[in-house]
C-alpha cells in the first residue's frame, strides 16, 4: 500500500505516507490556500450575507497558475477568434467569472483545508510513517485537491499537453525543475490510485 490509495471496506480510501510525504503534501496544500487567497467574507465587515452577494472578479487572473485553476469559460484556449466573436467570448467569460469564481475559489480552499486537517489528524504508525484513512467525502476532497496541485505545478512547469509531460521523464538530475517534476509525477500516481478507489 505505500504510496498508493487502496479502497476501504464500506467506502473511502487509505494510503500509507511517510513523514516526508506528509510534509510535502501539507506544504503544497498550504501554498495552494495562500495562492487562492481569502474569501470575500473574510475581507468583508463581518456581515454573514456579504459572501452570498459579493461579485467575483471579471478579469482572468494574471498569475499563470491561477489562470490554469480558473480558466475562461468561453472560447477555445488554443483558438484565436477575431473581431466581434472575440469580444463576445470575452464578455461571456467575464460575466460567467463574476458569478462563479468566488464559489470555485471557496471549493478549492475547502479541499486544500480538508487535506491539511486530515494530515494533521493522523498519528505515526511506526518507522516514521502513518496510514491515512479517508471517508468517501474526504476522498472526493482529496481528489479535487490533488488535481489542483497537479494543475498548479503543471502551470509552473509550463506543461500544456501530454507531449510536454513526456519530456519531464527525460530531464537530467541537475535540472532545477527536477524536484517539481518528481512532485508532479508522484501526485499524479496518488491521484490515479485514488480515482480507482472511487470507481464503482
PDB file of C-alpha atoms in Angstrom:
ATOM      1  CA  UNK A   1       0.000   0.000   0.000  1.00  0.00           C
ATOM      2  CA  UNK A   2       2.905   2.502   0.328  1.00  0.00           C
ATOM      3  CA  UNK A   3       2.326   5.462  -1.981  1.00  0.00           C
ATOM      4  CA  UNK A   4      -0.943   4.205  -3.429  1.00  0.00           C
ATOM      5  CA  UNK A   5      -4.522   4.620  -2.310  1.00  0.00           C
ATOM      6  CA  UNK A   6      -6.497   1.467  -1.663  1.00  0.00           C
ATOM      7  CA  UNK A   7     -10.244   1.156  -1.080  1.00  0.00           C
ATOM      8  CA  UNK A   8     -11.585   0.754   2.439  1.00  0.00           C
ATOM      9  CA  UNK A   9     -14.468  -1.609   3.231  1.00  0.00           C
ATOM     10  CA  UNK A  10     -17.684   0.402   3.143  1.00  0.00           C
ATOM     11  CA  UNK A  11     -16.181   3.202   1.056  1.00  0.00           C
ATOM     12  CA  UNK A  12     -13.337   5.650   1.371  1.00  0.00           C
ATOM     13  CA  UNK A  13      -9.652   5.115   0.809  1.00  0.00           C
ATOM     14  CA  UNK A  14      -6.402   4.588   2.704  1.00  0.00           C
ATOM     15  CA  UNK A  15      -2.787   5.337   1.892  1.00  0.00           C
ATOM     16  CA  UNK A  16       0.486   4.845   3.769  1.00  0.00           C
ATOM     17  CA  UNK A  17       2.576   8.013   3.872  1.00  0.00           C
ATOM     18  CA  UNK A  18       5.944   8.630   5.454  1.00  0.00           C
ATOM     19  CA  UNK A  19       6.862  11.838   7.265  1.00  0.00           C
ATOM     20  CA  UNK A  20       8.472  13.417   4.193  1.00  0.00           C
ATOM     21  CA  UNK A  21       5.436  12.676   2.005  1.00  0.00           C
ATOM     22  CA  UNK A  22       3.105  14.089   4.657  1.00  0.00           C
ATOM     23  CA  UNK A  23       5.241  17.222   4.876  1.00  0.00           C
ATOM     24  CA  UNK A  24       5.324  17.704   1.089  1.00  0.00           C
ATOM     25  CA  UNK A  25       1.578  17.313   0.585  1.00  0.00           C
ATOM     26  CA  UNK A  26       0.779  19.529   3.577  1.00  0.00           C
ATOM     27  CA  UNK A  27       3.188  22.238   2.399  1.00  0.00           C
ATOM     28  CA  UNK A  28       1.736  22.194  -1.127  1.00  0.00           C
ATOM     29  CA  UNK A  29      -1.826  22.425   0.245  1.00  0.00           C
ATOM     30  CA  UNK A  30      -0.866  25.404   2.431  1.00  0.00           C
ATOM     31  CA  UNK A  31       0.742  27.097  -0.580  1.00  0.00           C
ATOM     32  CA  UNK A  32      -2.421  26.439  -2.580  1.00  0.00           C
ATOM     33  CA  UNK A  33      -4.553  28.148   0.068  1.00  0.00           C
ATOM     34  CA  UNK A  34      -2.190  31.121   0.157  1.00  0.00           C
ATOM     35  CA  UNK A  35      -2.254  31.409  -3.637  1.00  0.00           C
ATOM     36  CA  UNK A  36      -6.043  31.246  -3.854  1.00  0.00           C
ATOM     37  CA  UNK A  37      -6.350  33.845  -1.094  1.00  0.00           C
ATOM     38  CA  UNK A  38      -9.079  34.597   1.433  1.00  0.00           C
ATOM     39  CA  UNK A  39     -12.755  34.526   0.561  1.00  0.00           C
ATOM     40  CA  UNK A  40     -14.910  37.659   0.223  1.00  0.00           C
ATOM     41  CA  UNK A  41     -16.490  37.151   3.647  1.00  0.00           C
ATOM     42  CA  UNK A  42     -13.048  37.205   5.242  1.00  0.00           C
ATOM     43  CA  UNK A  43     -12.455  40.611   3.666  1.00  0.00           C
ATOM     44  CA  UNK A  44     -15.917  41.951   4.492  1.00  0.00           C
ATOM     45  CA  UNK A  45     -17.034  43.817   7.590  1.00  0.00           C
ATOM     46  CA  UNK A  46     -18.406  40.760   9.404  1.00  0.00           C
ATOM     47  CA  UNK A  47     -21.724  40.629   7.529  1.00  0.00           C
ATOM     48  CA  UNK A  48     -22.524  36.884   7.110  1.00  0.00           C
ATOM     49  CA  UNK A  49     -24.580  37.615   3.981  1.00  0.00           C
ATOM     50  CA  UNK A  50     -21.769  39.540   2.308  1.00  0.00           C
ATOM     51  CA  UNK A  51     -20.315  36.430   0.680  1.00  0.00           C
ATOM     52  CA  UNK A  52     -23.685  35.492  -0.847  1.00  0.00           C
ATOM     53  CA  UNK A  53     -23.975  38.798  -2.652  1.00  0.00           C
ATOM     54  CA  UNK A  54     -20.329  39.511  -3.408  1.00  0.00           C
ATOM     55  CA  UNK A  55     -19.444  39.649  -7.082  1.00  0.00           C
ATOM     56  CA  UNK A  56     -16.319  37.843  -8.119  1.00  0.00           C
ATOM     57  CA  UNK A  57     -13.626  39.216 -10.388  1.00  0.00           C
ATOM     58  CA  UNK A  58     -14.499  39.794 -14.016  1.00  0.00           C
ATOM     59  CA  UNK A  59     -10.972  39.601 -15.424  1.00  0.00           C
ATOM     60  CA  UNK A  60      -8.790  36.486 -15.629  1.00  0.00           C
ATOM     61  CA  UNK A  61      -6.004  36.309 -13.029  1.00  0.00           C
ATOM     62  CA  UNK A  62      -2.548  37.465 -14.085  1.00  0.00           C
ATOM     63  CA  UNK A  63      -0.773  34.563 -12.349  1.00  0.00           C
ATOM     64  CA  UNK A  64      -0.431  31.604 -14.777  1.00  0.00           C
ATOM     65  CA  UNK A  65      -1.259  29.100 -12.017  1.00  0.00           C
ATOM     66  CA  UNK A  66      -4.485  30.896 -11.131  1.00  0.00           C
ATOM     67  CA  UNK A  67      -5.322  31.164 -14.844  1.00  0.00           C
ATOM     68  CA  UNK A  68      -4.957  27.361 -15.061  1.00  0.00           C
ATOM     69  CA  UNK A  69      -7.098  26.856 -11.946  1.00  0.00           C
ATOM     70  CA  UNK A  70      -9.735  29.395 -13.051  1.00  0.00           C
ATOM     71  CA  UNK A  71      -9.757  29.351 -16.863  1.00  0.00           C
ATOM     72  CA  UNK A  72     -12.130  31.340 -19.044  1.00  0.00           C
ATOM     73  CA  UNK A  73     -15.429  29.532 -19.512  1.00  0.00           C
ATOM     74  CA  UNK A  74     -15.856  30.527 -23.148  1.00  0.00           C
ATOM     75  CA  UNK A  75     -13.547  30.275 -26.089  1.00  0.00           C
ATOM     76  CA  UNK A  76     -11.054  27.709 -27.255  1.00  0.00           C
ATOM     77  CA  UNK A  77      -7.786  28.197 -25.332  1.00  0.00           C
ATOM     78  CA  UNK A  78      -5.833  27.293 -28.471  1.00  0.00           C
ATOM     79  CA  UNK A  79      -8.068  29.282 -30.819  1.00  0.00           C
ATOM     80  CA  UNK A  80      -7.682  32.881 -31.837  1.00  0.00           C
ATOM     81  CA  UNK A  81     -11.105  34.365 -32.559  1.00  0.00           C
ATOM     82  CA  UNK A  82     -11.163  37.751 -34.216  1.00  0.00           C
ATOM     83  CA  UNK A  83     -13.322  40.843 -34.055  1.00  0.00           C
ATOM     84  CA  UNK A  84     -16.856  40.542 -32.767  1.00  0.00           C
ATOM     85  CA  UNK A  85     -16.523  36.839 -31.908  1.00  0.00           C
ATOM     86  CA  UNK A  86     -13.503  37.534 -29.675  1.00  0.00           C
ATOM     87  CA  UNK A  87     -15.300  40.408 -27.966  1.00  0.00           C
ATOM     88  CA  UNK A  88     -18.383  38.262 -27.306  1.00  0.00           C
ATOM     89  CA  UNK A  89     -16.264  35.466 -25.837  1.00  0.00           C
ATOM     90  CA  UNK A  90     -14.537  37.958 -23.505  1.00  0.00           C
ATOM     91  CA  UNK A  91     -17.899  39.365 -22.387  1.00  0.00           C
ATOM     92  CA  UNK A  92     -19.413  35.919 -21.753  1.00  0.00           C
ATOM     93  CA  UNK A  93     -16.319  34.737 -19.891  1.00  0.00           C
ATOM     94  CA  UNK A  94     -16.231  37.904 -17.821  1.00  0.00           C
ATOM     95  CA  UNK A  95     -19.875  37.554 -16.801  1.00  0.00           C
ATOM     96  CA  UNK A  96     -19.502  33.848 -16.019  1.00  0.00           C
ATOM     97  CA  UNK A  97     -16.357  34.500 -13.952  1.00  0.00           C
ATOM     98  CA  UNK A  98     -18.063  37.269 -11.990  1.00  0.00           C
ATOM     99  CA  UNK A  99     -20.794  34.921 -10.760  1.00  0.00           C
ATOM    100  CA  UNK A 100     -18.829  31.687 -10.319  1.00  0.00           C
ATOM    101  CA  UNK A 101     -15.208  32.346  -9.378  1.00  0.00           C
ATOM    102  CA  UNK A 102     -15.860  33.086  -5.697  1.00  0.00           C
ATOM    103  CA  UNK A 103     -17.608  29.724  -5.300  1.00  0.00           C
ATOM    104  CA  UNK A 104     -14.856  27.933  -7.219  1.00  0.00           C
ATOM    105  CA  UNK A 105     -12.206  29.528  -5.017  1.00  0.00           C
ATOM    106  CA  UNK A 106     -14.135  28.560  -1.877  1.00  0.00           C
ATOM    107  CA  UNK A 107     -14.372  24.943  -3.065  1.00  0.00           C
ATOM    108  CA  UNK A 108     -10.653  24.772  -3.789  1.00  0.00           C
ATOM    109  CA  UNK A 109      -9.849  26.339  -0.394  1.00  0.00           C
ATOM    110  CA  UNK A 110     -12.137  23.820   1.328  1.00  0.00           C
ATOM    111  CA  UNK A 111     -10.440  20.911  -0.449  1.00  0.00           C
ATOM    112  CA  UNK A 112      -6.947  22.129   0.460  1.00  0.00           C
ATOM    113  CA  UNK A 113      -8.021  22.700   4.072  1.00  0.00           C
ATOM    114  CA  UNK A 114      -9.501  19.183   4.237  1.00  0.00           C
ATOM    115  CA  UNK A 115      -6.127  17.793   3.129  1.00  0.00           C
ATOM    116  CA  UNK A 116      -4.284  19.800   5.780  1.00  0.00           C
ATOM    117  CA  UNK A 117      -6.688  18.787   8.541  1.00  0.00           C
ATOM    118  CA  UNK A 118      -6.627  15.110   7.648  1.00  0.00           C
ATOM    119  CA  UNK A 119      -2.814  15.088   7.578  1.00  0.00           C
ATOM    120  CA  UNK A 120      -2.688  16.914  10.911  1.00  0.00           C
ATOM    121  CA  UNK A 121      -5.044  14.299  12.369  1.00  0.00           C
ATOM    122  CA  UNK A 122      -3.006  11.187  11.628  1.00  0.00           C
ATOM    123  CA  UNK A 123      -0.543   9.650  14.048  1.00  0.00           C
ATOM    124  CA  UNK A 124       2.663   7.887  13.015  1.00  0.00           C
ATOM    125  CA  UNK A 125       2.328   4.109  12.746  1.00  0.00           C
ATOM    126  CA  UNK A 126       5.995   3.406  13.381  1.00  0.00           C
ATOM    127  CA  UNK A 127       9.156   3.708  11.276  1.00  0.00           C
ATOM    128  CA  UNK A 128       8.271   7.369  10.649  1.00  0.00           C
ATOM    129  CA  UNK A 129       5.141   6.637   8.625  1.00  0.00           C
ATOM    130  CA  UNK A 130       1.391   6.623   9.050  1.00  0.00           C
ATOM    131  CA  UNK A 131      -1.742   5.292   7.401  1.00  0.00           C
ATOM    132  CA  UNK A 132      -4.228   7.929   6.328  1.00  0.00           C
ATOM    133  CA  UNK A 133      -7.839   6.741   6.164  1.00  0.00           C
ATOM    134  CA  UNK A 134     -10.385   8.874   4.342  1.00  0.00           C
ATOM    135  CA  UNK A 135     -14.171   8.723   4.246  1.00  0.00           C
ATOM    136  CA  UNK A 136     -15.831   8.821   0.802  1.00  0.00           C
ATOM    137  CA  UNK A 137     -16.463  12.571   1.191  1.00  0.00           C
ATOM    138  CA  UNK A 138     -12.865  13.212   2.281  1.00  0.00           C
ATOM    139  CA  UNK A 139     -11.646  11.101  -0.638  1.00  0.00           C
ATOM    140  CA  UNK A 140     -13.502  13.369  -3.075  1.00  0.00           C
ATOM    141  CA  UNK A 141     -11.996  16.459  -1.431  1.00  0.00           C
ATOM    142  CA  UNK A 142      -8.541  14.919  -1.661  1.00  0.00           C
ATOM    143  CA  UNK A 143      -9.137  14.113  -5.321  1.00  0.00           C
ATOM    144  CA  UNK A 144     -10.055  17.743  -6.018  1.00  0.00           C
ATOM    145  CA  UNK A 145      -7.020  18.998  -4.104  1.00  0.00           C
ATOM    146  CA  UNK A 146      -4.614  16.591  -5.816  1.00  0.00           C
ATOM    147  CA  UNK A 147      -5.966  17.712  -9.188  1.00  0.00           C
ATOM    148  CA  UNK A 148      -5.496  21.380  -8.256  1.00  0.00           C
ATOM    149  CA  UNK A 149      -1.949  20.758  -7.005  1.00  0.00           C
ATOM    150  CA  UNK A 150      -1.014  18.979 -10.248  1.00  0.00           C
ATOM    151  CA  UNK A 151      -2.545  21.785 -12.317  1.00  0.00           C
ATOM    152  CA  UNK A 152      -0.581  24.352 -10.304  1.00  0.00           C
ATOM    153  CA  UNK A 153       2.728  22.517 -10.665  1.00  0.00           C
ATOM    154  CA  UNK A 154       1.987  21.840 -14.339  1.00  0.00           C
ATOM    155  CA  UNK A 155       1.430  25.559 -14.908  1.00  0.00           C
ATOM    156  CA  UNK A 156       4.741  26.406 -13.196  1.00  0.00           C
ATOM    157  CA  UNK A 157       6.485  23.776 -15.355  1.00  0.00           C
ATOM    158  CA  UNK A 158       4.647  25.147 -18.429  1.00  0.00           C
ATOM    159  CA  UNK A 159       3.130  21.760 -19.246  1.00  0.00           C
ATOM    160  CA  UNK A 160       0.326  22.291 -21.727  1.00  0.00           C
ATOM    161  CA  UNK A 161      -0.275  18.801 -23.084  1.00  0.00           C
ATOM    162  CA  UNK A 162       0.686  15.136 -22.738  1.00  0.00           C
ATOM    163  CA  UNK A 163       3.720  15.569 -25.000  1.00  0.00           C
ATOM    164  CA  UNK A 164       5.166  18.112 -22.569  1.00  0.00           C
ATOM    165  CA  UNK A 165       4.774  15.735 -19.635  1.00  0.00           C
ATOM    166  CA  UNK A 166       6.634  13.005 -21.565  1.00  0.00           C
ATOM    167  CA  UNK A 167       9.652  15.324 -21.779  1.00  0.00           C
ATOM    168  CA  UNK A 168       9.708  15.537 -17.986  1.00  0.00           C
ATOM    169  CA  UNK A 169      10.821  11.920 -17.730  1.00  0.00           C
ATOM    170  CA  UNK A 170      13.999  12.774 -19.625  1.00  0.00           C
ATOM    171  CA  UNK A 171      15.139  15.771 -17.570  1.00  0.00           C
ATOM    172  CA  UNK A 172      18.707  15.423 -16.271  1.00  0.00           C
ATOM    173  CA  UNK A 173      19.072  15.185 -12.495  1.00  0.00           C
ATOM    174  CA  UNK A 174      20.851  18.548 -12.315  1.00  0.00           C
ATOM    175  CA  UNK A 175      17.880  20.388 -13.897  1.00  0.00           C
ATOM    176  CA  UNK A 176      16.452  22.770 -11.248  1.00  0.00           C
ATOM    177  CA  UNK A 177      12.913  21.734 -12.249  1.00  0.00           C
ATOM    178  CA  UNK A 178      13.557  18.103 -11.276  1.00  0.00           C
ATOM    179  CA  UNK A 179      12.066  18.317  -7.718  1.00  0.00           C
ATOM    180  CA  UNK A 180       8.867  19.887  -9.092  1.00  0.00           C
ATOM    181  CA  UNK A 181       8.717  17.261 -11.811  1.00  0.00           C
ATOM    182  CA  UNK A 182       9.078  14.475  -9.242  1.00  0.00           C
ATOM    183  CA  UNK A 183       6.271  16.004  -7.149  1.00  0.00           C
ATOM    184  CA  UNK A 184       4.093  16.361 -10.265  1.00  0.00           C
ATOM    185  CA  UNK A 185       4.555  12.725 -11.248  1.00  0.00           C
ATOM    186  CA  UNK A 186       4.136  11.431  -7.682  1.00  0.00           C
ATOM    187  CA  UNK A 187       0.912  13.401  -7.164  1.00  0.00           C
ATOM    188  CA  UNK A 188      -0.311  12.013 -10.486  1.00  0.00           C
ATOM    189  CA  UNK A 189       0.213   8.488  -9.221  1.00  0.00           C
ATOM    190  CA  UNK A 190      -1.636   9.254  -5.998  1.00  0.00           C
ATOM    191  CA  UNK A 191      -4.466  10.846  -7.966  1.00  0.00           C
ATOM    192  CA  UNK A 192      -4.759   7.890 -10.320  1.00  0.00           C
ATOM    193  CA  UNK A 193      -4.972   5.334  -7.488  1.00  0.00           C
ATOM    194  CA  UNK A 194      -7.473   7.493  -5.587  1.00  0.00           C
ATOM    195  CA  UNK A 195      -9.683   7.682  -8.687  1.00  0.00           C
ATOM    196  CA  UNK A 196      -9.554   3.871  -8.884  1.00  0.00           C
ATOM    197  CA  UNK A 197     -10.789   3.545  -5.275  1.00  0.00           C
ATOM    198  CA  UNK A 198     -13.789   5.780  -6.043  1.00  0.00           C
ATOM    199  CA  UNK A 199     -14.883   3.821  -9.111  1.00  0.00           C
ATOM    200  CA  UNK A 200     -17.998   1.674  -8.540  1.00  0.00           C
TER     201      UNK A 200
END
